[in-house]
Short mmCIF file of C-alpha atoms in Angstrom, two decimals:
data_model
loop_
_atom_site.label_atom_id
_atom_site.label_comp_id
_atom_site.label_asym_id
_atom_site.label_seq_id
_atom_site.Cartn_x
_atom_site.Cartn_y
_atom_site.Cartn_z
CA UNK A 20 26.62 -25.78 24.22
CA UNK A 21 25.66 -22.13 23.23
CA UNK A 22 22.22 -21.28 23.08
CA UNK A 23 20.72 -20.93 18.94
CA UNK A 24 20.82 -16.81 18.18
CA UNK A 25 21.25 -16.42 14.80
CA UNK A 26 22.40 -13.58 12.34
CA UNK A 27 20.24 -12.70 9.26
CA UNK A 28 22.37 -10.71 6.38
CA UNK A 29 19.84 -9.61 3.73
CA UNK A 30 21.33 -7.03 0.68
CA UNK A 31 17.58 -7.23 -0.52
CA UNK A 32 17.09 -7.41 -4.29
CA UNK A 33 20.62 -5.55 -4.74
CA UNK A 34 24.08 -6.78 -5.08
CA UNK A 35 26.16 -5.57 -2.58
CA UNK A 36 29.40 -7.98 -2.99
CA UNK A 37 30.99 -5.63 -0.06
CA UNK A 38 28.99 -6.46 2.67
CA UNK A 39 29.13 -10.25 1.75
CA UNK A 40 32.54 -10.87 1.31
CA UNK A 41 32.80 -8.21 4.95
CA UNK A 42 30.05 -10.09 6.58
CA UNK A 43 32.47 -13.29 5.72
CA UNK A 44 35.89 -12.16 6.66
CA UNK A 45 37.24 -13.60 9.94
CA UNK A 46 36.83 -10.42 11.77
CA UNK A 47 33.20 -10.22 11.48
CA UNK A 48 32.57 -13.50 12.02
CA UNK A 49 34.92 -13.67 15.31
CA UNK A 50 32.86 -10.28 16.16
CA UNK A 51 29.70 -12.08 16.12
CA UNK A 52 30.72 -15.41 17.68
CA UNK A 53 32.04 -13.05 20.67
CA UNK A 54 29.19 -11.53 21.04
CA UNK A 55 27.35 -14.74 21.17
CA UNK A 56 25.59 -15.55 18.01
CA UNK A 57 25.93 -19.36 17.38
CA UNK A 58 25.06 -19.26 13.27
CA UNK A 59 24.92 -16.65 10.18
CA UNK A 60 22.45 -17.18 7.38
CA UNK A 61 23.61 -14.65 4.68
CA UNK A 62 21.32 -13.58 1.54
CA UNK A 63 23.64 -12.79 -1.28
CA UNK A 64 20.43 -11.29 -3.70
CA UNK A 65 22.26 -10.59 -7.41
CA UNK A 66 25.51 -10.60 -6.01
CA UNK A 67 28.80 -12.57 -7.48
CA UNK A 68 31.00 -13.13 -4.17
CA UNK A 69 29.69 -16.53 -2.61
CA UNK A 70 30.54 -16.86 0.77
CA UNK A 71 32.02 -20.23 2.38
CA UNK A 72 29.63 -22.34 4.29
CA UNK A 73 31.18 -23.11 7.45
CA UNK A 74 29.19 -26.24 9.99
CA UNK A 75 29.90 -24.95 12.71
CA UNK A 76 31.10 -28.19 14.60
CA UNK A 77 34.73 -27.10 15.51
CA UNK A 78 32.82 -24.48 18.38
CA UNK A 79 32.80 -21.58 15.28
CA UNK A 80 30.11 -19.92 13.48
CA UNK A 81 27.97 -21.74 11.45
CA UNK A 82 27.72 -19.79 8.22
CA UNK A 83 25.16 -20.70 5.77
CA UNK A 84 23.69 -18.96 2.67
CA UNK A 85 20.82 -18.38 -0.53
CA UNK A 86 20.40 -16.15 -3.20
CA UNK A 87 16.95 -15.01 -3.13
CA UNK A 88 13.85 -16.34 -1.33
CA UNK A 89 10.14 -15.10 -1.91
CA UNK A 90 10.10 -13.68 1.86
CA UNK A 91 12.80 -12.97 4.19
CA UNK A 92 10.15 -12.58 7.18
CA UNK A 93 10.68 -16.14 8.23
CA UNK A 94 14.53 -15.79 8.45
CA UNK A 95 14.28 -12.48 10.05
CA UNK A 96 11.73 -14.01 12.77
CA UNK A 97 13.73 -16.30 13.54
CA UNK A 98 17.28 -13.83 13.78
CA UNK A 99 18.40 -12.58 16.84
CA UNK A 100 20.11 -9.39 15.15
CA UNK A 101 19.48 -8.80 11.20
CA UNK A 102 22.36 -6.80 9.16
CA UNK A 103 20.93 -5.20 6.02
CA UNK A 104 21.63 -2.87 3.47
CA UNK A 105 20.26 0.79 3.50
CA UNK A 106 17.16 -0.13 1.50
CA UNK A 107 13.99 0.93 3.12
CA UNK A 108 11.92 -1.97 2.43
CA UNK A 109 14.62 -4.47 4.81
CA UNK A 110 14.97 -2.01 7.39
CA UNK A 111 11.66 -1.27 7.47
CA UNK A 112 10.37 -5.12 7.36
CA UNK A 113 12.90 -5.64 10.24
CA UNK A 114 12.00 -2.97 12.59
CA UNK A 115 8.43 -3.77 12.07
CA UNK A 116 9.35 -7.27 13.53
CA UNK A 117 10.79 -5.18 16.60
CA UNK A 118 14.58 -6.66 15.39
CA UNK A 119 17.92 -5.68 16.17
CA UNK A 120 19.50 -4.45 13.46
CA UNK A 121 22.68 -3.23 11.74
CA UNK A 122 22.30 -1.00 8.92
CA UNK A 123 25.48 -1.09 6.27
CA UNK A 124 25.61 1.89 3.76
CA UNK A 125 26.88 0.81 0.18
CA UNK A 126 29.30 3.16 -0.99
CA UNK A 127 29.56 2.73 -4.55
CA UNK A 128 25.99 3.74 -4.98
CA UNK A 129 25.77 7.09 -6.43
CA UNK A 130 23.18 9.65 -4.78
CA UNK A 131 23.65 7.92 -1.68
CA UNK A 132 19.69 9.20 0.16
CA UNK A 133 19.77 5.92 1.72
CA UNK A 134 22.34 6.81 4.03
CA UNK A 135 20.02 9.75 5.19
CA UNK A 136 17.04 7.43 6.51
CA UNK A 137 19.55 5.08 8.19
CA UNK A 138 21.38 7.86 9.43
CA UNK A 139 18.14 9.68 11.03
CA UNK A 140 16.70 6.65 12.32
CA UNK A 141 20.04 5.55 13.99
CA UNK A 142 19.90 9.13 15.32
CA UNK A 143 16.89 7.87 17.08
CA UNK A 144 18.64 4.93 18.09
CA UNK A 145 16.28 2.30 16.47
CA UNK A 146 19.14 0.80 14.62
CA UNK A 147 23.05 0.81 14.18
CA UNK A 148 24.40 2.41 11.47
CA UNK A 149 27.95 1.30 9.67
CA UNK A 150 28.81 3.94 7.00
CA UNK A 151 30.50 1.24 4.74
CA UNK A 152 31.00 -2.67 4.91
CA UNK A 153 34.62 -1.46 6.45
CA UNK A 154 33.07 -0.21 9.71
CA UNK A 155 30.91 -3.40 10.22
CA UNK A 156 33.33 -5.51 12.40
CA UNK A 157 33.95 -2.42 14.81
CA UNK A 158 29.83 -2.04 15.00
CA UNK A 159 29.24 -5.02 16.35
CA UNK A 160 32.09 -4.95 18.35
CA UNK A 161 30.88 -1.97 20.12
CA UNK A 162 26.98 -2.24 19.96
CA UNK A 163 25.07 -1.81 22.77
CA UNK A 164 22.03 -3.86 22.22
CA UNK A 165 20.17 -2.27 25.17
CA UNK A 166 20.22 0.93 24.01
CA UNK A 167 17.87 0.86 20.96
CA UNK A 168 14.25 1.62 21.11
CA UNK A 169 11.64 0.27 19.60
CA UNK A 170 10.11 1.75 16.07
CA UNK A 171 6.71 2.67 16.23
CA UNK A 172 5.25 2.09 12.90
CA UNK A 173 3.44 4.51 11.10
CA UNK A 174 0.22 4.78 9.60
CA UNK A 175 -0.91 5.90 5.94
CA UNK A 176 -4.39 6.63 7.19
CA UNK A 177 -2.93 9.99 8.21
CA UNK A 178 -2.04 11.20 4.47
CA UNK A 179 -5.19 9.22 3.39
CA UNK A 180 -7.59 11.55 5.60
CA UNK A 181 -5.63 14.70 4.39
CA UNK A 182 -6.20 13.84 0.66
CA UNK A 183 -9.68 12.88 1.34
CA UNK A 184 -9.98 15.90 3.58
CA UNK A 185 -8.41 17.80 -0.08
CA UNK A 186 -11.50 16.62 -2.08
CA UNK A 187 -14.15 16.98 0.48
CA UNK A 188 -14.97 13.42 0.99
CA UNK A 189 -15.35 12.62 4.60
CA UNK A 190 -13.32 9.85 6.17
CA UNK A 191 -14.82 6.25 7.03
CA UNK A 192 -17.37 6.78 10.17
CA UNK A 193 -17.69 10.46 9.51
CA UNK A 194 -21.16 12.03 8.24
CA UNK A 195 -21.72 12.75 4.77
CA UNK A 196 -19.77 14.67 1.99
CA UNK A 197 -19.14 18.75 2.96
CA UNK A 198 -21.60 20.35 0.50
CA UNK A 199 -20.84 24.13 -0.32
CA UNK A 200 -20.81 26.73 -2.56
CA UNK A 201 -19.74 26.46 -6.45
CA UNK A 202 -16.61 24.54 -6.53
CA UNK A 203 -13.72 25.28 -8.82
CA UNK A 204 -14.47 21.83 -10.88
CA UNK A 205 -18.09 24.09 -12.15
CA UNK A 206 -15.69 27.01 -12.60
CA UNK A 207 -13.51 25.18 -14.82
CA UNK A 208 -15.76 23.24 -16.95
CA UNK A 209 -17.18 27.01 -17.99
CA UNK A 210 -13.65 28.08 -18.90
CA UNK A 211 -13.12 24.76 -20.51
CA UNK A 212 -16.19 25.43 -22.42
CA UNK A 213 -15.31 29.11 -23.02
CA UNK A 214 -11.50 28.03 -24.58
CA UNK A 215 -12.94 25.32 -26.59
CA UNK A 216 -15.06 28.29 -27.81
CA UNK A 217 -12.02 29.82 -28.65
CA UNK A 218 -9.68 27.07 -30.06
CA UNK A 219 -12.39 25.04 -32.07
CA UNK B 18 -10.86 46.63 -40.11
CA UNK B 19 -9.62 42.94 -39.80
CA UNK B 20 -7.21 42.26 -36.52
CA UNK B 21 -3.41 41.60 -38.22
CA UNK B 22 -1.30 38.93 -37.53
CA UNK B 23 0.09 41.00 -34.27
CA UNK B 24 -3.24 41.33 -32.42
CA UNK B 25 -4.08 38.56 -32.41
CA UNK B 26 -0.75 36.63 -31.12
CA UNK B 27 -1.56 39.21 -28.26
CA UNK B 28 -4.58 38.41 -27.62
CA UNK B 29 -3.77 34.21 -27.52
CA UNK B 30 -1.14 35.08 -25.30
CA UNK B 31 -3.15 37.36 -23.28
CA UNK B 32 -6.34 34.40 -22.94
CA UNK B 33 -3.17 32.16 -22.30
CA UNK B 34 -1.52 34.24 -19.29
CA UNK B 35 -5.06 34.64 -17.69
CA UNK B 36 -6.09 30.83 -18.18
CA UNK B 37 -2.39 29.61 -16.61
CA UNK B 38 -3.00 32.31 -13.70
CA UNK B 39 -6.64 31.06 -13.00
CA UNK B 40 -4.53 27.50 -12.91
CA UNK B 41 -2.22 28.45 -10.72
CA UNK B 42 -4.48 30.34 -8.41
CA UNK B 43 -6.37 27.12 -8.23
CA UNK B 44 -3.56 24.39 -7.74
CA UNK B 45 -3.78 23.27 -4.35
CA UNK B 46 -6.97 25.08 -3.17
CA UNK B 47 -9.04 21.70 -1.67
CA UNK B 48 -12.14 21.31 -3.35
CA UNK B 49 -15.11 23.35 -1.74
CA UNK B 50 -17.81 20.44 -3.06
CA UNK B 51 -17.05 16.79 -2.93
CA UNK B 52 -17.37 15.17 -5.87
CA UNK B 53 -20.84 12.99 -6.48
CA UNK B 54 -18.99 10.37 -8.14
CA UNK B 55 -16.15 8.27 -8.12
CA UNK B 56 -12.65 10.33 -9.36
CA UNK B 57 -10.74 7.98 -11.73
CA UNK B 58 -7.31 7.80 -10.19
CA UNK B 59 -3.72 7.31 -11.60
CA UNK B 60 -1.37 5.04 -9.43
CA UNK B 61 2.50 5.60 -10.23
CA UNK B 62 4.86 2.89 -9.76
CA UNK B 63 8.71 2.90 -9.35
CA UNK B 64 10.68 0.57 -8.67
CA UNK B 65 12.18 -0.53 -5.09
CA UNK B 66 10.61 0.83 -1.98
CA UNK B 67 8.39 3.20 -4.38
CA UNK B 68 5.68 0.73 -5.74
CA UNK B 69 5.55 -0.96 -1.20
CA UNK B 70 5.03 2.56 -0.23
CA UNK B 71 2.46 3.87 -2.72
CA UNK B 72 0.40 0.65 -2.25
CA UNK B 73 0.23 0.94 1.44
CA UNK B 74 -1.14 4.49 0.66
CA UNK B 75 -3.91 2.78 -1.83
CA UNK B 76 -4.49 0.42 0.47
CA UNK B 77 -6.33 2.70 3.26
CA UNK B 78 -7.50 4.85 0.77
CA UNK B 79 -11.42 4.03 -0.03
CA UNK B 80 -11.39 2.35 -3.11
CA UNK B 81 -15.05 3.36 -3.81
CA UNK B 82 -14.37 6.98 -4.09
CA UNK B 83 -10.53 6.75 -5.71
CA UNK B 84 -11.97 4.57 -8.86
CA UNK B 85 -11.80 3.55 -11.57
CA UNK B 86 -7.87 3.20 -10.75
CA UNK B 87 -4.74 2.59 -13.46
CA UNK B 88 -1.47 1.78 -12.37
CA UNK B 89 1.73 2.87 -14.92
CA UNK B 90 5.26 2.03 -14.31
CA UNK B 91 8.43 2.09 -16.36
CA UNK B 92 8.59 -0.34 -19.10
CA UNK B 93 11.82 -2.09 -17.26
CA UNK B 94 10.08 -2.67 -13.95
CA UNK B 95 9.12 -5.69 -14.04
CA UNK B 96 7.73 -6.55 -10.20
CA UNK B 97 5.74 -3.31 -9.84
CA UNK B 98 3.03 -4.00 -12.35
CA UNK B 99 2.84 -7.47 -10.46
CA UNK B 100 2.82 -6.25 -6.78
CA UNK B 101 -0.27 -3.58 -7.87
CA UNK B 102 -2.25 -6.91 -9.85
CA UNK B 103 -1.95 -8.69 -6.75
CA UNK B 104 -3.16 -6.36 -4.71
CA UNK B 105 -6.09 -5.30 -6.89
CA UNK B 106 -7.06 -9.36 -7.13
CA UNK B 107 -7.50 -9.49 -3.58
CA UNK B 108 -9.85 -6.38 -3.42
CA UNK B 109 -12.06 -8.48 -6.17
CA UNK B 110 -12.46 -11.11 -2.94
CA UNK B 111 -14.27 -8.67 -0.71
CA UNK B 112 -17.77 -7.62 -0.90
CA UNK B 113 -17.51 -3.80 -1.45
CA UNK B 114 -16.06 -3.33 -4.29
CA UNK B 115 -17.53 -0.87 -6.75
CA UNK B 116 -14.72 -1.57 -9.61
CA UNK B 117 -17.35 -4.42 -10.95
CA UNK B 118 -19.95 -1.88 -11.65
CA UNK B 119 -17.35 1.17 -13.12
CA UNK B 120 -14.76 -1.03 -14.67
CA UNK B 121 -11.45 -3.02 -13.35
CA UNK B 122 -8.29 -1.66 -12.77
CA UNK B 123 -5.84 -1.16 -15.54
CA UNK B 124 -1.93 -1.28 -15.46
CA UNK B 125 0.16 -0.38 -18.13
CA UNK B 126 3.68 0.75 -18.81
CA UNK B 127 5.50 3.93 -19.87
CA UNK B 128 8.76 4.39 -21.48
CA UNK B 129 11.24 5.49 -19.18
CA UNK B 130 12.80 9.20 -19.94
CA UNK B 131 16.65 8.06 -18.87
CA UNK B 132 17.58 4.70 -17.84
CA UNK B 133 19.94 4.81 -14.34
CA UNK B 134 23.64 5.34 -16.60
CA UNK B 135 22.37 6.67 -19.56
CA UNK B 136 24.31 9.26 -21.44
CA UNK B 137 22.77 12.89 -20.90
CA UNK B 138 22.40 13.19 -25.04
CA UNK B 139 20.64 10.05 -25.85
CA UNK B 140 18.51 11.06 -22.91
CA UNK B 141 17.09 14.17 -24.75
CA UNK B 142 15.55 11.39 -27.28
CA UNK B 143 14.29 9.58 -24.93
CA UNK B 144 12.71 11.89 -22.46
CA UNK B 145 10.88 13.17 -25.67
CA UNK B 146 9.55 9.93 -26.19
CA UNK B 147 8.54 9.34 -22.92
CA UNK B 148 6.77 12.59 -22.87
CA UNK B 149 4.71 11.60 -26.10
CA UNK B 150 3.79 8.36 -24.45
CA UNK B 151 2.99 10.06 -21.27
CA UNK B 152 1.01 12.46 -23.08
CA UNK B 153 -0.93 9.52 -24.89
CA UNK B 154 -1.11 7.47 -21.61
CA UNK B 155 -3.09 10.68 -19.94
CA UNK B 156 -5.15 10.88 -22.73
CA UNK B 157 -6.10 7.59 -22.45
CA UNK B 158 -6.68 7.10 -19.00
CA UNK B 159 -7.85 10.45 -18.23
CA UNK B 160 -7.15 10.51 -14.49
CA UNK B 161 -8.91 13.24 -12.41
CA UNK B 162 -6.05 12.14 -9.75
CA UNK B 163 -2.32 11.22 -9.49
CA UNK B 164 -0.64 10.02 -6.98
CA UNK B 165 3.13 9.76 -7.20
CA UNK B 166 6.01 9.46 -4.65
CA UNK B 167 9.01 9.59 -6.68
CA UNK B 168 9.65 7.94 -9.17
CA UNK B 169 10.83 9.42 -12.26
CA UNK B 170 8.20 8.12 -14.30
CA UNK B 171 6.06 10.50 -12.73
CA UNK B 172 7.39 13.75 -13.90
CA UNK B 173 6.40 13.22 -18.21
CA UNK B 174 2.96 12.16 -16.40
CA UNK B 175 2.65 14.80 -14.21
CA UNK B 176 3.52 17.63 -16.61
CA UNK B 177 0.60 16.16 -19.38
CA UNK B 178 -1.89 16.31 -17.18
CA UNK B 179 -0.77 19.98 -15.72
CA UNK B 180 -0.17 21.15 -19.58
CA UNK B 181 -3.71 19.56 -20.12
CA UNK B 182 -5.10 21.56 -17.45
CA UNK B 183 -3.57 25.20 -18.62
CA UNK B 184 -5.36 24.22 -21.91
CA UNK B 185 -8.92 23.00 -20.19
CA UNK B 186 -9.59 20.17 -21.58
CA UNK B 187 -9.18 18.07 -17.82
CA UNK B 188 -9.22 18.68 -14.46
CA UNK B 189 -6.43 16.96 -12.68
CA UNK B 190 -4.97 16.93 -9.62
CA UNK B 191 -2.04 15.76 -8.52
CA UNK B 192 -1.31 14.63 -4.66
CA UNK B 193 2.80 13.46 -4.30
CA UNK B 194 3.80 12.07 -1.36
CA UNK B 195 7.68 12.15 -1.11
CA UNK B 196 9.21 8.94 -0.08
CA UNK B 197 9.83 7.69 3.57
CA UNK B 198 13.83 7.36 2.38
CA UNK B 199 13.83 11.67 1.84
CA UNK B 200 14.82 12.66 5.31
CA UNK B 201 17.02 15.62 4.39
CA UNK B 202 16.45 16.62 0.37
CA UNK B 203 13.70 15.52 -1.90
CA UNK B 204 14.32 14.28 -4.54
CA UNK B 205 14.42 15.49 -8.31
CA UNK B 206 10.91 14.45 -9.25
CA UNK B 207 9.76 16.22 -5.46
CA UNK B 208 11.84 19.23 -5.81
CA UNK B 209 10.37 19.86 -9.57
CA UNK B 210 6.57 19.23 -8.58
CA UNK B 211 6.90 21.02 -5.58
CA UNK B 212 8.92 24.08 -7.25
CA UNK B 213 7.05 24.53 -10.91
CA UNK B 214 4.39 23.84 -8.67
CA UNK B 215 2.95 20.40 -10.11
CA UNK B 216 1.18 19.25 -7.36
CA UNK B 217 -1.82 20.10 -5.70
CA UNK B 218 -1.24 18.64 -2.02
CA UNK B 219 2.57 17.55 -1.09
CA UNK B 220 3.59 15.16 1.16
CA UNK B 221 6.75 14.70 3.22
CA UNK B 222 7.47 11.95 5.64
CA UNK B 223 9.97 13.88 7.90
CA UNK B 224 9.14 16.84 9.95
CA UNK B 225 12.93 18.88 8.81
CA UNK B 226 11.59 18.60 5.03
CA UNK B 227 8.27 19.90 6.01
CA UNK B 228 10.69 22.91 7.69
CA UNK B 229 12.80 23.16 4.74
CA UNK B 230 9.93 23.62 2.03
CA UNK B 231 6.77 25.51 4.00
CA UNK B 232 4.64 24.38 1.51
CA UNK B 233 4.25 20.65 2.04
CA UNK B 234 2.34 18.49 4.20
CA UNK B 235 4.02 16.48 7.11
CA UNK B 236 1.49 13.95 8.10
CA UNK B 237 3.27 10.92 9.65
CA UNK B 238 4.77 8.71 7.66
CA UNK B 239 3.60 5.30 5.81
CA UNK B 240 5.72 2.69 7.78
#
């Protein structure tokens, strides 16, 4: 009896038909089961291709699905390797959760910048990185799970100081408001007044 | 003698190039005294990782200096509006909150300039019409900030308030922060603000776009 490590697909609030109908193709599937996942749970978000729910009793894998669900973070918990599309929001979500995950570029999307942050963050080896729903069997075929590191999340307070540090307020904890000589807000409202002078 | 027609076309123009210089010379120079009260800030929204990102940003900003605050996003986004009501609801539930005493949040919804598909020649129509809302939005909201990361929605918005600061009538100033998905280009709405220049303080998440354009900020990134 195989231990329970389950797959999480999640195309987010796309349609990405590709990476369904890829994620449910027999070479995929027999990709994962070698590597020793026991069951796939596959979001299929606004897309038309519904994959075939399998039970898993005949010593395959389980394959089950949904459409949309008001938050993935339980299912992704509870994965032992997530495969997303290249939106930043799922890869994001899952690397927070410290995750394994697979990254799969949708190719029919014109301007194709997602492929940039999954690209630079695979350079950094916290994720894999399949350039199209084509690649995805040979990923996980060839993944080395060992090898990724953990994302360090980042932190907004950074551009928060710099703005307030922009209009002189101090940061939470610091002393009070820089005071100094005439800003350019006084300087302005005597133009202002000037123009309106001028245009009235 | 009365000034003819000529001289004074010169002498608009002339007020005109000196006002938009002063403007310029000023875009981007931090403030040198804090404001005394709050500054009435303008949240835009886009759809997808856009509205996640920008709210994360509000969300360590402090809300008693950055208020009253508005939220706009495209007329078709439907979640973004949401996501920002939400989030302002559960500021009501803690204790310091100033928005009781200078008025609530507001969120409303611009007309998009070109949906994602739409013919380039229908677009001229409707990116006029977006910049008359935009223009009308400003006027009504009367922001003394914007932030933006990227959505196109931001560009009519950002463009009113600038054109409304060449003419004096508001101070404005715009802070962009580029989304966390721009590794290697900005985008259109980033490359215009940060060209034209737009924006007072830029933003990029990635230290090789900081390389590429000198001018922005690289400050960590939001996730």
């Amino acid at each position: 009896m195989r231990e329970r490590k389950g797959v999480f697909v999640t195309v987010g609030t796309t349609s990405f038909d590709k990476l369904v109908a890829a994620v449910d193709s027999e070479p995929v599937k027999a990709a994962l089961f070698r590597r020793g996942f026991s069951h796939l749970q596959i979001q299929i978000g606004r897309g038309t291709y519904i994959p075939s729910k399998v039970s898993g009793e005949d010593g395959e894998l389980e394959v089950d699905y949904f459409t949309f669900s008001p938050t993935i973070a339980d299912h992704l918990t509870a994965a032992s390797l997530v495969i997303s599309h290249a939106g930043s929001g799922s890869i994001f979500e899952t690397l927070r959760l410290g995750k394994p995950l697979v990254v799969v570029v949708n190719e029919d999307l014109m301007d194709n910048h997602q492929a940039e942050l999954a690209e630079e963050l695979a350079d950094r080896k916290h994720l894999f990185f399949a350039r199209g729903p084509h690649l995805l069997a040979q990923t996980i075929e060839s993944m080395d799970l060992e090898s990724l590191v953990p994302y360090t999340p980042g932190n907004p307070k950074n551009i928060a100081d710099q703005i307030d540090a922009f209009f002189g307020f101090s940061s939470p904890g610091e002393g009070s408001d820089q005071k100094g000589g005439e800003g350019e807000g006084a300087s302005v409202s005597k133009i202002s007044k000037l123009f309106s002078f001028f245009f009235r | 003698m009365e000034p003819d027609f000529l001289t004074i076309i010169a002498l608009i123009v002339s007020l005109l190039v000196i006002r938009v210089t002063y403007v310029l010379y000023w875009t981007g120079r931090p403030f040198k005294r804090a404001p005394t009260t709050s500054l009435r800030t303008m949240i835009v929204l886009g759809s997808g990782g856009h509205t996640a990102e920008m709210l994360s940003i509000v969300n360590v900003l402090q809300k008693d200096k950055y208020a009253p605050r508005s939220y706009v996003a495209a007329l078709t986004d439907n979640m973004s509006l949401q996501k920002a009501q939400v989030y302002e609801e559960s500021l009501q539930n803690h204790e310091n909150n100033v928005d009781k005493k200078r008025g609530g949040a507001q969120f409303m919804q611009i007309y998009r300039s070109r949906e994602v598909g739409q013919s380039y020649i229908t677009s001229i129509g409707t990116t006029i019409v977006a910049i008359i809302h935009a223009m009308w939005i400003v006027l009504k909201l009367r922001p003394q900030v914007i932030l933006c990361n990227g959505p196109g929605t931001c560009i009519p918005l950002c463009a009113c308030a600038y054109l409304l600061k060449i003419i004096g009538w508001r101070w404005c100033t715009t802070i962009y922060i580029e989304s966390i998905a721009r590794v290697k280009k900005l985008s259109l709405s980033g490359f215009l603000l940060y060209k034209l220049p737009l924006a007072d303080q830029f933003f990029v998440q990635w230290p090789l776009l900081q390389q590429k354009f000198p001018r922005s900020q690289y400050a960590g990134r939001v996730m």
